[in-house]
Coordinates of C-alpha atoms in Angstrom, one line a residue:
X1080 CA 37.1 -12.3 9.0
X1081 CA 33.5 -13.5 9.4
X1082 CA 32.0 -14.9 6.2
X1083 CA 28.8 -13.3 4.9
X1084 CA 25.6 -15.3 5.3
X1085 CA 24.4 -14.3 1.8
X1086 CA 26.8 -13.5 -1.0
X1087 CA 25.6 -12.3 -4.4
X1088 CA 28.2 -11.9 -7.2
X1089 CA 27.7 -10.5 -10.7
X1090 CA 24.0 -11.6 -10.8
X1091 CA 22.4 -11.4 -14.2
X1092 CA 18.7 -12.2 -14.8
X1093 CA 16.9 -12.2 -18.2
X1094 CA 13.4 -12.9 -19.4
X1095 CA 12.5 -14.6 -22.6
X1096 CA 9.8 -13.3 -25.0
X1097 CA 9.5 -15.6 -28.0
X1098 CA 13.0 -15.8 -29.5
X1099 CA 14.1 -12.6 -27.8
X1100 CA 15.8 -12.3 -24.4
X1101 CA 15.8 -9.2 -22.3
X1102 CA 18.3 -8.8 -19.5
X1103 CA 16.8 -7.0 -16.4
X1104 CA 19.6 -7.4 -13.9
X1105 CA 23.1 -6.3 -15.0
X1106 CA 25.8 -7.7 -12.7
X1107 CA 24.3 -7.1 -9.2
X1108 CA 26.8 -7.8 -6.3
X1109 CA 26.4 -7.5 -2.5
X1110 CA 27.0 -9.3 0.8
X1111 CA 24.8 -9.7 3.9
X1112 CA 26.1 -10.7 7.3
X1113 CA 24.3 -12.8 9.8
X1114 CA 22.0 -10.6 11.9
X1115 CA 22.2 -7.7 9.4
X1116 CA 19.2 -5.8 8.0
X1117 CA 19.8 -4.7 4.4
X1118 CA 17.3 -2.6 2.5
X1119 CA 17.1 -2.4 -1.3
X1120 CA 15.3 0.7 -2.5
X1121 CA 14.3 2.1 -5.9
X1122 CA 11.3 2.8 -8.0
X1123 CA 9.1 0.2 -9.7
X1124 CA 11.0 -1.7 -12.3
X1125 CA 14.4 -1.0 -10.8
X1126 CA 15.1 -4.7 -10.1
X1127 CA 14.5 -4.9 -6.4
X1128 CA 11.9 -7.7 -6.4
X1129 CA 13.7 -9.5 -9.2
X1130 CA 16.8 -9.7 -7.1
X1131 CA 14.8 -11.1 -4.2
X1132 CA 13.0 -13.6 -6.4
X1133 CA 16.3 -14.8 -7.9
X1134 CA 17.7 -15.5 -4.4
X1135 CA 14.9 -17.7 -3.4
X1136 CA 14.5 -19.3 -6.8
X1137 CA 11.1 -18.0 -7.6
X1138 CA 11.6 -15.9 -10.7
X1139 CA 8.2 -15.4 -12.4
X1140 CA 7.4 -16.6 -15.9
X1141 CA 10.4 -17.1 -18.2
X1142 CA 12.8 -15.4 -15.9
X1143 CA 16.1 -17.2 -15.3
X1144 CA 19.6 -16.5 -14.0
X1145 CA 22.0 -16.2 -16.9
X1146 CA 25.2 -15.6 -15.0
X1147 CA 26.6 -15.0 -11.5
X1148 CA 26.5 -16.7 -8.1
X1149 CA 24.2 -16.7 -5.1
X1150 CA 25.4 -18.5 -2.0
X1151 CA 23.6 -18.9 1.4
X1152 CA 25.9 -20.0 4.2
X1153 CA 28.3 -21.4 1.6
X1154 CA 25.6 -23.3 -0.4
X1155 CA 25.3 -22.3 -4.1
X1156 CA 21.6 -21.6 -4.9
X1157 CA 21.8 -20.9 -8.6
X1158 CA 22.6 -24.6 -9.4
X1159 CA 20.6 -26.2 -6.6
X1160 CA 18.1 -28.8 -7.5
X1161 CA 14.4 -28.2 -7.1
X1162 CA 14.0 -30.5 -4.0
X1163 CA 16.9 -28.8 -2.3
X1164 CA 15.5 -25.3 -2.9
X1165 CA 12.1 -26.5 -1.6
X1166 CA 13.8 -27.6 1.6
X1167 CA 15.6 -24.3 1.9
X1168 CA 12.5 -22.2 1.4
X1169 CA 10.6 -21.6 4.6
X1170 CA 13.2 -23.3 6.9
X1171 CA 16.3 -21.3 5.9
X1172 CA 14.9 -18.5 3.8
X1173 CA 11.5 -17.0 4.7
X1174 CA 9.6 -14.9 2.2
X1175 CA 6.9 -12.3 2.7
X1176 CA 5.4 -11.2 -0.7
X1177 CA 3.9 -7.8 -1.3
X1178 CA 0.3 -8.5 -2.5
X1179 CA -1.6 -10.4 0.2
X1180 CA -4.8 -11.0 -1.7
X1181 CA -3.1 -12.8 -4.6
X1182 CA -0.9 -14.8 -2.2
X1183 CA -3.7 -16.1 0.1
X1184 CA -6.1 -18.7 -1.3
X1185 CA -9.6 -17.0 -1.2
X1186 CA -11.5 -20.4 -0.7
X1187 CA -9.5 -21.4 2.4
X1188 CA -9.7 -19.9 5.8
X1189 CA -6.7 -17.9 7.0
X1190 CA -6.1 -20.3 9.9
X1191 CA -6.0 -23.3 7.5
X1192 CA -3.4 -21.6 5.4
X1193 CA -1.2 -20.7 8.4
X1194 CA -1.5 -24.3 9.7
X1195 CA -0.5 -25.6 6.3
X1196 CA 2.7 -23.6 6.5
X1197 CA 3.3 -24.9 10.1
X1198 CA 2.9 -28.5 9.0
X1199 CA 5.0 -28.1 5.8
X1200 CA 7.9 -26.7 7.9
X1201 CA 7.7 -29.4 10.5
X1202 CA 7.0 -26.9 13.3
X1203 CA 4.4 -28.9 15.2
X1204 CA 2.7 -32.4 15.3
X1205 CA -0.9 -33.2 16.0
X1206 CA -4.0 -31.2 15.4
X1207 CA -4.1 -29.2 18.6
X1208 CA -0.3 -28.5 18.6
X1209 CA -0.5 -27.2 15.0
X1210 CA -3.5 -25.0 15.8
X1211 CA -1.8 -23.5 18.9
X1212 CA 1.4 -22.8 16.9
X1213 CA -0.6 -21.2 14.1
X1214 CA -2.3 -18.9 16.6
X1215 CA 1.1 -18.0 18.1
X1216 CA 2.5 -17.2 14.6
X1217 CA -0.4 -14.8 13.9
X1218 CA 0.0 -13.2 17.4
X1219 CA 3.7 -12.6 16.7
X1220 CA 2.8 -10.9 13.5
X1221 CA 0.7 -8.4 15.4
X1222 CA -2.8 -9.9 15.2
X1223 CA -4.0 -9.6 18.7
X1224 CA -7.3 -11.5 18.3
X1225 CA -5.7 -14.3 16.3
X1226 CA -7.7 -17.2 17.8
X1227 CA -11.0 -15.6 16.8
X1228 CA -9.7 -14.7 13.3
X1229 CA -8.5 -18.2 12.4
X1230 CA -11.9 -19.2 11.1
X1231 CA -12.3 -16.2 8.8
X1232 CA -11.4 -16.0 5.1
X1233 CA -9.1 -13.6 3.3
X1234 CA -11.9 -11.4 2.0
X1235 CA -13.1 -10.9 5.6
X1236 CA -9.7 -9.4 6.6
X1237 CA -8.5 -5.9 5.9
X1238 CA -5.5 -5.4 3.6
X1239 CA -3.3 -4.9 6.7
X1240 CA -4.6 -8.0 8.4
X1241 CA -4.0 -10.1 5.3
X1242 CA -0.4 -8.8 5.1
X1243 CA 0.1 -9.7 8.8
X1244 CA -1.0 -13.3 8.1
X1245 CA 1.6 -13.5 5.3
X1246 CA 4.3 -12.1 7.6
X1247 CA 3.4 -14.7 10.2
X1248 CA 3.8 -17.5 7.6
X1249 CA 7.1 -16.1 6.5
X1250 CA 8.5 -16.0 10.1
X1251 CA 6.9 -19.3 11.2
X1252 CA 10.1 -21.4 10.9
X1253 CA 12.6 -18.8 12.3
X1254 CA 14.6 -18.7 9.1
X1255 CA 18.2 -17.6 8.8
X1256 CA 17.3 -15.1 6.1
X1257 CA 13.9 -13.3 5.8
X1258 CA 13.2 -11.7 2.4
X1259 CA 10.5 -9.1 3.0
X1260 CA 9.2 -7.6 -0.3
X1261 CA 7.3 -4.5 0.7
X1262 CA 6.1 -6.2 3.9
X1263 CA 4.4 -3.2 5.4
X1264 CA 3.1 -1.3 2.4
X1265 CA -0.5 -2.2 3.3
X1266 CA -0.1 -1.5 7.0
X1267 CA -0.8 1.5 9.1
X1268 CA 2.1 3.1 10.9
X1269 CA 1.5 1.7 14.4
X1270 CA 1.0 -1.9 13.2
X1271 CA 4.0 -1.4 10.9
X1272 CA 6.0 -0.5 13.9
X1273 CA 4.9 -3.7 15.7
X1274 CA 5.9 -5.8 12.8
X1275 CA 9.2 -4.1 12.2
X1276 CA 10.0 -4.2 15.9
X1277 CA 9.4 -8.0 15.8
X1278 CA 11.8 -8.3 12.8
X1279 CA 14.4 -6.3 14.7
X1280 CA 14.1 -8.6 17.7
X1281 CA 14.7 -11.6 15.4
X1282 CA 17.9 -10.0 14.0
X1283 CA 19.3 -9.2 17.5
X1284 CA 18.2 -12.3 19.4
X1285 CA 18.4 -15.1 16.8
X1286 CA 20.9 -13.8 14.3
X1287 CA 18.4 -13.6 11.5
X1288 CA 19.3 -11.5 8.5
X1289 CA 16.5 -9.4 6.9
X1290 CA 16.6 -8.4 3.2
X1291 CA 14.0 -5.6 3.1
X1292 CA 12.6 -4.5 -0.3
X1293 CA 10.8 -1.2 0.1
X1294 CA 9.9 2.1 -1.6
X1295 CA 9.7 3.9 1.8
X1296 CA 13.1 5.6 2.3
X1297 CA 12.2 6.7 5.8
X1298 CA 11.5 3.1 6.8
X1299 CA 14.7 1.9 5.1
X1300 CA 16.8 4.5 6.9
X1301 CA 15.2 3.7 10.3
X1302 CA 15.2 -0.1 10.1
X1303 CA 18.2 -1.1 7.9
X1304 CA 21.9 -1.1 8.7
X1305 CA 22.8 -0.5 5.1
X1306 CA 20.9 0.6 2.0
X1307 CA 21.4 -0.5 -1.6
X1308 CA 19.9 1.9 -4.2
X1309 CA 18.9 0.2 -7.5
X1310 CA 18.0 1.8 -10.8
X1311 CA 17.3 0.0 -14.1
X1312 CA 18.7 -3.3 -12.9
X1313 CA 22.0 -1.9 -11.5
X1314 CA 23.2 -0.8 -8.1
X1315 CA 23.9 2.9 -8.3
X1316 CA 24.8 3.6 -4.7
X1317 CA 25.2 1.6 -1.4
X1318 CA 26.3 2.4 2.1
X1319 CA 25.2 3.0 5.7
X1320 CA 21.6 4.1 5.9
X1321 CA 22.0 7.5 7.5
X1322 CA 24.8 8.4 5.2
X1323 CA 22.9 7.5 2.1
X1324 CA 19.8 9.5 3.2
X1325 CA 21.7 12.5 4.6
X1326 CA 24.4 12.8 1.9
X1327 CA 23.2 11.0 -1.3
X1328 CA 25.9 11.1 -4.0
X1329 CA 24.1 9.7 -7.1
X1330 CA 21.5 12.0 -8.8
X1331 CA 19.0 9.2 -8.8
X1332 CA 19.4 8.7 -5.0
X1333 CA 19.0 12.5 -4.6
X1334 CA 15.7 12.4 -6.5
X1335 CA 14.4 9.5 -4.3
X1336 CA 15.3 11.3 -1.1
X1337 CA 13.7 14.6 -2.3
X1338 CA 10.5 12.8 -3.2
X1339 CA 10.0 10.8 0.0
X1340 CA 7.1 12.1 2.1
X1341 CA 8.4 10.3 5.3
X1342 CA 11.5 12.5 5.0
X1343 CA 9.9 15.6 3.5
X1344 CA 7.4 15.9 6.3
X1345 CA 10.3 16.5 8.7
X1346 CA 12.5 18.5 6.4
X1347 CA 10.4 20.8 4.3
X1348 CA 6.9 20.6 5.7
X1349 CA 3.9 21.0 3.4
X1350 CA 4.8 20.5 -0.3
X1351 CA 1.7 22.2 -1.8
X1352 CA 1.3 26.0 -1.9
X1353 CA -2.3 26.0 -0.7
X1354 CA -3.0 28.4 2.1
X1355 CA -4.3 27.2 5.5
X1356 CA -8.1 26.6 5.1
X1357 CA -10.6 28.9 6.7
X1358 CA -13.0 26.2 7.8
X1359 CA -15.2 28.7 9.7
X1360 CA -16.1 30.6 6.5
X1361 CA -15.8 28.1 3.7
X1362 CA -19.1 26.4 2.8
X1363 CA -19.1 22.6 3.6
X1364 CA -19.9 20.5 0.5
X1365 CA -19.8 17.2 2.6
X1366 CA -21.3 16.9 6.1
X1367 CA -21.3 13.6 8.0
X1368 CA -23.4 13.6 11.2
X1369 CA -23.3 10.8 13.9
X1370 CA -22.7 8.1 11.3
X1371 CA -23.0 4.5 12.5
X1372 CA -22.4 1.2 10.8
X1373 CA -22.9 -2.2 12.4
X1374 CA -22.1 -5.6 10.8
X1375 CA -22.8 -9.2 11.8
X1376 CA -19.5 -11.2 11.5
X1377 CA -19.1 -15.0 11.6
X1378 CA -17.5 -16.3 14.8
X1379 CA -17.4 -20.0 13.9
X1380 CA -20.0 -22.5 12.8
X1381 CA -23.4 -20.9 12.4
X1382 CA -22.8 -18.3 15.1
X1383 CA -22.3 -14.6 14.4
X1384 CA -21.8 -11.5 16.5
X1385 CA -22.4 -7.8 16.1
X1386 CA -19.5 -5.6 15.2
X1387 CA -19.6 -1.8 15.4
X1388 CA -17.4 -0.6 12.6
X1389 CA -18.3 3.1 12.7
X1390 CA -19.6 4.7 15.9
X1391 CA -21.0 8.2 15.8
X1392 CA -18.6 9.8 13.3
X1393 CA -19.1 13.5 12.4
X1394 CA -17.0 15.8 10.2
X1395 CA -17.4 18.3 7.3
X1396 CA -15.3 19.1 4.3
X1397 CA -15.2 22.7 3.0
X1398 CA -15.5 23.1 -0.7
X1399 CA -12.1 22.8 -2.5
X1400 CA -10.3 21.4 0.5
X1401 CA -8.8 18.0 1.4
X1402 CA -9.8 16.2 4.5
X1403 CA -7.6 13.2 5.5
X1404 CA -9.3 10.4 7.4
X1405 CA -6.4 8.5 9.2
X1406 CA -6.2 5.6 11.6
X1407 CA -5.1 2.0 12.0
X1408 CA -6.4 -0.8 9.9
X1409 CA -9.9 -1.7 11.1
X1410 CA -10.6 1.8 12.5
X1411 CA -13.5 2.3 10.1
X1412 CA -11.9 4.7 7.5
X1413 CA -12.9 2.7 4.4
X1414 CA -16.3 1.9 5.8
X1415 CA -17.0 5.7 6.1
X1416 CA -15.8 6.1 2.5
X1417 CA -18.1 3.3 1.3
X1418 CA -21.1 4.9 3.0
X1419 CA -20.3 8.3 1.5
X1420 CA -20.1 6.7 -1.9
X1421 CA -23.5 5.0 -1.3
X1422 CA -21.9 1.6 -1.6
X1423 CA -22.9 0.8 2.0
X1424 CA -26.1 2.0 3.8
X1425 CA -25.5 3.5 7.3
X1426 CA -27.1 1.8 10.3
X1427 CA -27.8 5.3 11.7
X1428 CA -26.8 8.9 11.1
X1429 CA -26.8 11.2 8.2
X1430 CA -24.6 12.2 5.2
X1431 CA -25.4 15.5 3.5
X1432 CA -24.1 16.7 0.2
X1433 CA -24.5 20.4 -0.2
X1434 CA -27.1 20.2 2.6
X1435 CA -29.2 17.4 1.0
X1436 CA -29.5 14.2 3.0
X1437 CA -28.5 11.2 1.0
X1438 CA -30.8 8.9 3.1
X1439 CA -33.9 10.6 1.5
X1440 CA -32.6 10.2 -2.1
X1441 CA -34.3 7.8 -4.5
X1442 CA -32.2 5.4 -6.7
X1443 CA -32.4 8.0 -9.5
X1444 CA -31.1 10.7 -7.2
X1445 CA -28.2 8.5 -6.1
X1446 CA -27.4 7.8 -9.7
X1447 CA -27.3 11.5 -10.4
X1448 CA -25.2 12.1 -7.2
X1449 CA -22.5 9.7 -8.5
X1450 CA -21.9 12.2 -11.4
X1451 CA -20.7 14.6 -8.7
X1452 CA -18.8 12.1 -6.5
X1453 CA -16.2 9.6 -7.8
X1454 CA -13.8 7.2 -6.2
X1455 CA -10.1 6.3 -6.7
X1456 CA -9.2 3.0 -5.1
X1457 CA -5.9 1.6 -3.7
X1458 CA -5.4 -1.0 -6.4
X1459 CA -5.7 0.5 -9.9
X1460 CA -5.2 -2.9 -11.6
X1461 CA -8.0 -4.5 -9.6
X1462 CA -10.4 -1.6 -10.5
X1463 CA -9.6 -1.5 -14.2
X1464 CA -11.0 -4.2 -16.5
X1465 CA -8.0 -5.9 -18.1
X1466 CA -10.0 -6.7 -21.2
X1467 CA -10.8 -3.1 -22.1
X1468 CA -8.5 -0.5 -23.6
X1469 CA -7.4 2.6 -21.6
X1470 CA -9.5 4.9 -23.7
X1471 CA -12.7 2.9 -23.2
X1472 CA -12.0 2.6 -19.5
X1473 CA -11.7 6.3 -19.1
X1474 CA -14.9 7.0 -21.1
X1475 CA -16.9 4.3 -19.4
X1476 CA -18.6 6.7 -16.9
X1477 CA -19.7 8.9 -19.8
X1478 CA -21.3 5.8 -21.5
X1479 CA -23.0 4.7 -18.2
X1480 CA -24.5 8.1 -17.7
X1481 CA -25.4 8.6 -21.4
X1482 CA -23.2 11.7 -21.9
X1483 CA -22.2 12.5 -25.4
X1484 CA -21.8 10.6 -28.6
X1485 CA -19.1 7.9 -29.0
X1486 CA -16.9 10.4 -30.8
X1487 CA -17.4 13.0 -28.0
X1488 CA -16.6 10.3 -25.4
X1489 CA -13.4 9.4 -27.2
X1490 CA -12.4 13.0 -27.5
X1491 CA -13.1 13.5 -23.7
X1492 CA -10.9 10.5 -22.9
X1493 CA -8.0 12.0 -24.8
X1494 CA -8.5 15.3 -23.0
X1495 CA -8.4 13.5 -19.7
X1496 CA -5.2 11.7 -20.6
X1497 CA -3.7 15.2 -21.2
X1498 CA -5.0 16.3 -17.9
X1499 CA -3.3 13.5 -15.9
X1500 CA -0.1 13.9 -18.0
X1501 CA -0.2 10.7 -19.9
X1502 CA 0.5 10.4 -23.7
X1503 CA -2.6 10.0 -25.9
X1504 CA -1.3 6.9 -27.6
X1505 CA -2.0 5.0 -24.3
X1506 CA -5.7 5.2 -25.2
X1507 CA -5.2 2.1 -27.4
X1508 CA -3.3 0.1 -24.9
X1509 CA -4.4 -2.1 -22.0
X1510 CA -3.9 -2.0 -18.2
X1511 CA -1.3 -4.8 -18.2
X1512 CA 0.9 -2.7 -20.5
X1513 CA 1.1 0.1 -18.0
X1514 CA 3.1 0.7 -14.8
X1515 CA 1.5 1.0 -11.5
X1516 CA 1.8 4.7 -11.5
X1517 CA 0.4 5.0 -15.0
X1518 CA -2.6 2.8 -14.0
X1519 CA -3.3 5.0 -11.0
X1520 CA -3.3 8.1 -13.3
X1521 CA -5.8 6.3 -15.5
X1522 CA -8.0 5.6 -12.5
X1523 CA -7.8 9.4 -11.6
X1524 CA -8.6 10.3 -15.2
X1525 CA -11.7 8.0 -15.1
X1526 CA -12.8 9.5 -11.9
X1527 CA -12.6 13.0 -13.5
X1528 CA -14.6 12.0 -16.6
X1529 CA -17.9 13.2 -15.3
X1530 CA -16.4 16.4 -14.0
X1531 CA -17.2 15.7 -10.3
X1532 CA -16.6 18.2 -7.6
X1533 CA -16.0 15.5 -4.9
X1534 CA -13.3 12.7 -5.2
X1535 CA -12.9 10.0 -2.6
X1536 CA -9.3 8.6 -2.6
X1537 CA -9.1 5.4 -0.6
X1538 CA -5.4 4.6 -0.1
X1539 CA -4.8 5.9 -3.6
X1540 CA -1.0 6.3 -3.3
X1541 CA 0.0 3.8 -0.6
X1542 CA 1.2 1.0 -3.0
X1543 CA 3.3 3.4 -5.2
X1544 CA 7.0 4.0 -5.0
X1545 CA 8.2 7.4 -3.8
X1546 CA 8.8 9.0 -7.2
X1547 CA 5.4 8.0 -8.6
X1548 CA 3.7 8.8 -5.3
X1549 CA 5.3 12.3 -5.5
X1550 CA 4.0 12.7 -9.0
X1551 CA 0.5 11.6 -8.1
X1552 CA 0.3 13.9 -5.1
X1553 CA 1.4 16.9 -7.1
X1554 CA -1.1 15.9 -9.8
X1555 CA -3.9 15.8 -7.3
X1556 CA -2.9 19.2 -5.9
X1557 CA -2.7 20.7 -9.4
X1558 CA -6.1 19.3 -10.3
X1559 CA -7.6 20.6 -7.1
X1560 CA -6.3 24.1 -7.7
X1561 CA -7.4 24.0 -11.3
X1562 CA -10.9 22.4 -10.9
X1563 CA -11.8 23.3 -7.3
X1564 CA -12.1 19.6 -6.3
X1565 CA -13.0 18.5 -2.8
X1566 CA -11.1 15.4 -1.6
X1567 CA -11.8 12.9 1.1
X1568 CA -8.3 11.3 1.5
X1569 CA -8.4 7.9 3.2
X1570 CA -4.9 6.8 4.3
X1571 CA -2.8 5.1 6.9
X1572 CA 0.3 7.1 5.9
X1573 CA 0.6 10.2 8.1
X1574 CA 3.7 11.3 6.2
X1575 CA 1.5 11.7 3.0
X1576 CA -1.2 13.5 5.1
X1577 CA 1.4 16.1 6.0
X1578 CA 2.1 17.0 2.4
X1579 CA -1.3 16.4 0.9
X1580 CA -4.2 17.5 3.3
X1581 CA -5.7 20.6 4.8
X1582 CA -7.7 19.0 7.5
X1583 CA -7.3 15.7 9.5
X1584 CA -9.7 13.4 11.3
X1585 CA -8.0 10.7 13.4
X1586 CA -10.1 7.5 13.8
X1587 CA -9.7 4.8 16.4
X1588 CA -12.0 1.8 16.8
X1589 CA -14.8 3.4 14.7
X1590 CA -14.7 6.8 16.4
X1591 CA -13.1 10.1 15.6
X1592 CA -10.8 10.9 18.6
X1593 CA -9.3 14.1 17.3
X1594 CA -9.7 16.5 14.3
X1595 CA -8.3 19.8 13.2
X1596 CA -5.9 21.4 10.7
X1597 CA -2.8 19.6 9.6
X1598 CA -0.5 22.0 11.4
X1599 CA -2.5 21.7 14.7
X1600 CA -2.6 17.9 14.6
X1601 CA 1.1 17.5 13.7
X1602 CA 2.5 20.2 16.0
X1603 CA 0.2 19.9 19.0
X1604 CA -1.7 16.6 19.1
X1605 CA -4.1 16.4 22.1
X1606 CA -4.7 12.6 22.2
X1607 CA -2.3 9.9 23.2
X1608 CA -3.5 7.8 20.3
X1609 CA -2.6 10.6 17.8
X1610 CA 0.8 11.0 19.4
X1611 CA 1.5 7.3 18.9
X1612 CA 0.5 7.5 15.2
X1613 CA 2.8 10.5 14.7
X1614 CA 5.7 8.9 16.6
X1615 CA 5.4 5.8 14.4
X1616 CA 6.0 7.6 11.1
X1617 CA 9.1 5.9 9.6
X1618 CA 12.1 8.1 9.5
X1619 CA 10.8 10.7 12.0
X1620 CA 13.7 10.0 14.4
X1621 CA 16.5 9.9 11.8
X1622 CA 19.4 12.3 12.4
X1623 CA 19.4 13.8 8.9
X1624 CA 19.9 17.4 9.7
X1625 CA 21.4 19.4 6.9
X1626 CA 21.3 16.5 4.4
X1627 CA 19.9 18.3 1.4

């Protein structure tokens, strides 16, 4: 019988806090064969990433392996010396971390960082050879204009482009095992497919094993041979992918499958109970007319070139409805959102709120407009000041706009915690003490503090696991029904669009190529580009009929 490439036996991991030790993995055991793709799924805090970090010897902080064994191709990793582990990392085990911004140095160009990995792994010699190999690495990761992008810095890349750079670094040395921790959570579905197709070719052609950490069950079912389901540091269910998703046995697995938008979009359609919008009769609260945004981007040295990010975009959002703006990374979605929020000035075109053009507004008018229009961003931790309590963060907009006394602001913050289903005692805690889902609820509460009627959600659920994502989507739907909110929903996840939006605009290269109701776009797309986006939804092709 063929020996497994990776063998994990009774793995236990604990973290020290002062004199106390808290165990977070409780006897995890599994095998991986050469060329196999194994997915570990579960909600935040279930132990997925801790398991991956233990395998590669990169447990954060005071984390340490307290018991068990991890062997790679017969070599014991738990007792390996530091120098041996450093040699194994990159060459034998590749690693793709989840958060691209915190894993790319902001003061070095992306090309420099890729070339650094190429040199460290001994993949090329000489300046030109290293440069050529770095370009090739980025191209393999799905960055078509890699040579031009080499000179740019991480902040000049979109989130998806930064993640592609990390994926390229992880694959650079053609490792035996690639640990991919949420490798595509920041990517749109078409680029996600390019990346995952590349990973699949590695497993079939080179015998590379892939340990895929993900919260997307559709993606896990479509891409992995087997699935391991983790909850609270333990494996609760494991087996072939289709079997796990179509006939889940454990109650926790059943909850995960029921909450997954990528599966729900095929199985049960729209989750919300809102009726199909009557766009012809409902008044438009937001109108965008022929919007244009042009940038100058650095192309090396002192040279720059013009880049048309948004090219003649027009749409309207009826009051109380949700319009989803979807498309690949770099299609211009977030740029439109920034112009709507008055964070960027349009090069041309108009934005009207209740018929009033924002271009004619004074600074005071824009300040008043922001009482009506609030954002919720993708990264709740990055948008919440870590030095301020939750209560003060929620009441901050009230303070900025001079609304109410300090006591009234505090009372309003408690009411908002109730509104987003968070306990009031969280008002005295800080962002680092909350989970990702709780922080996103705080961000939503802060957005509602001024009682706006328009909320712009920029990838507001893309980084959340399926259970928390499901909770947030239902919360947004309930708030919309209760308060009559109008949403602009920016996302690359079409599965979420199916369960959360009324209207859809599809963007490609700065232009809207198709728009309509959710049902018309999903059942009868007119454009080839839209069909490619829909075909790329993870899990859409899984044979799950009659599962739940």
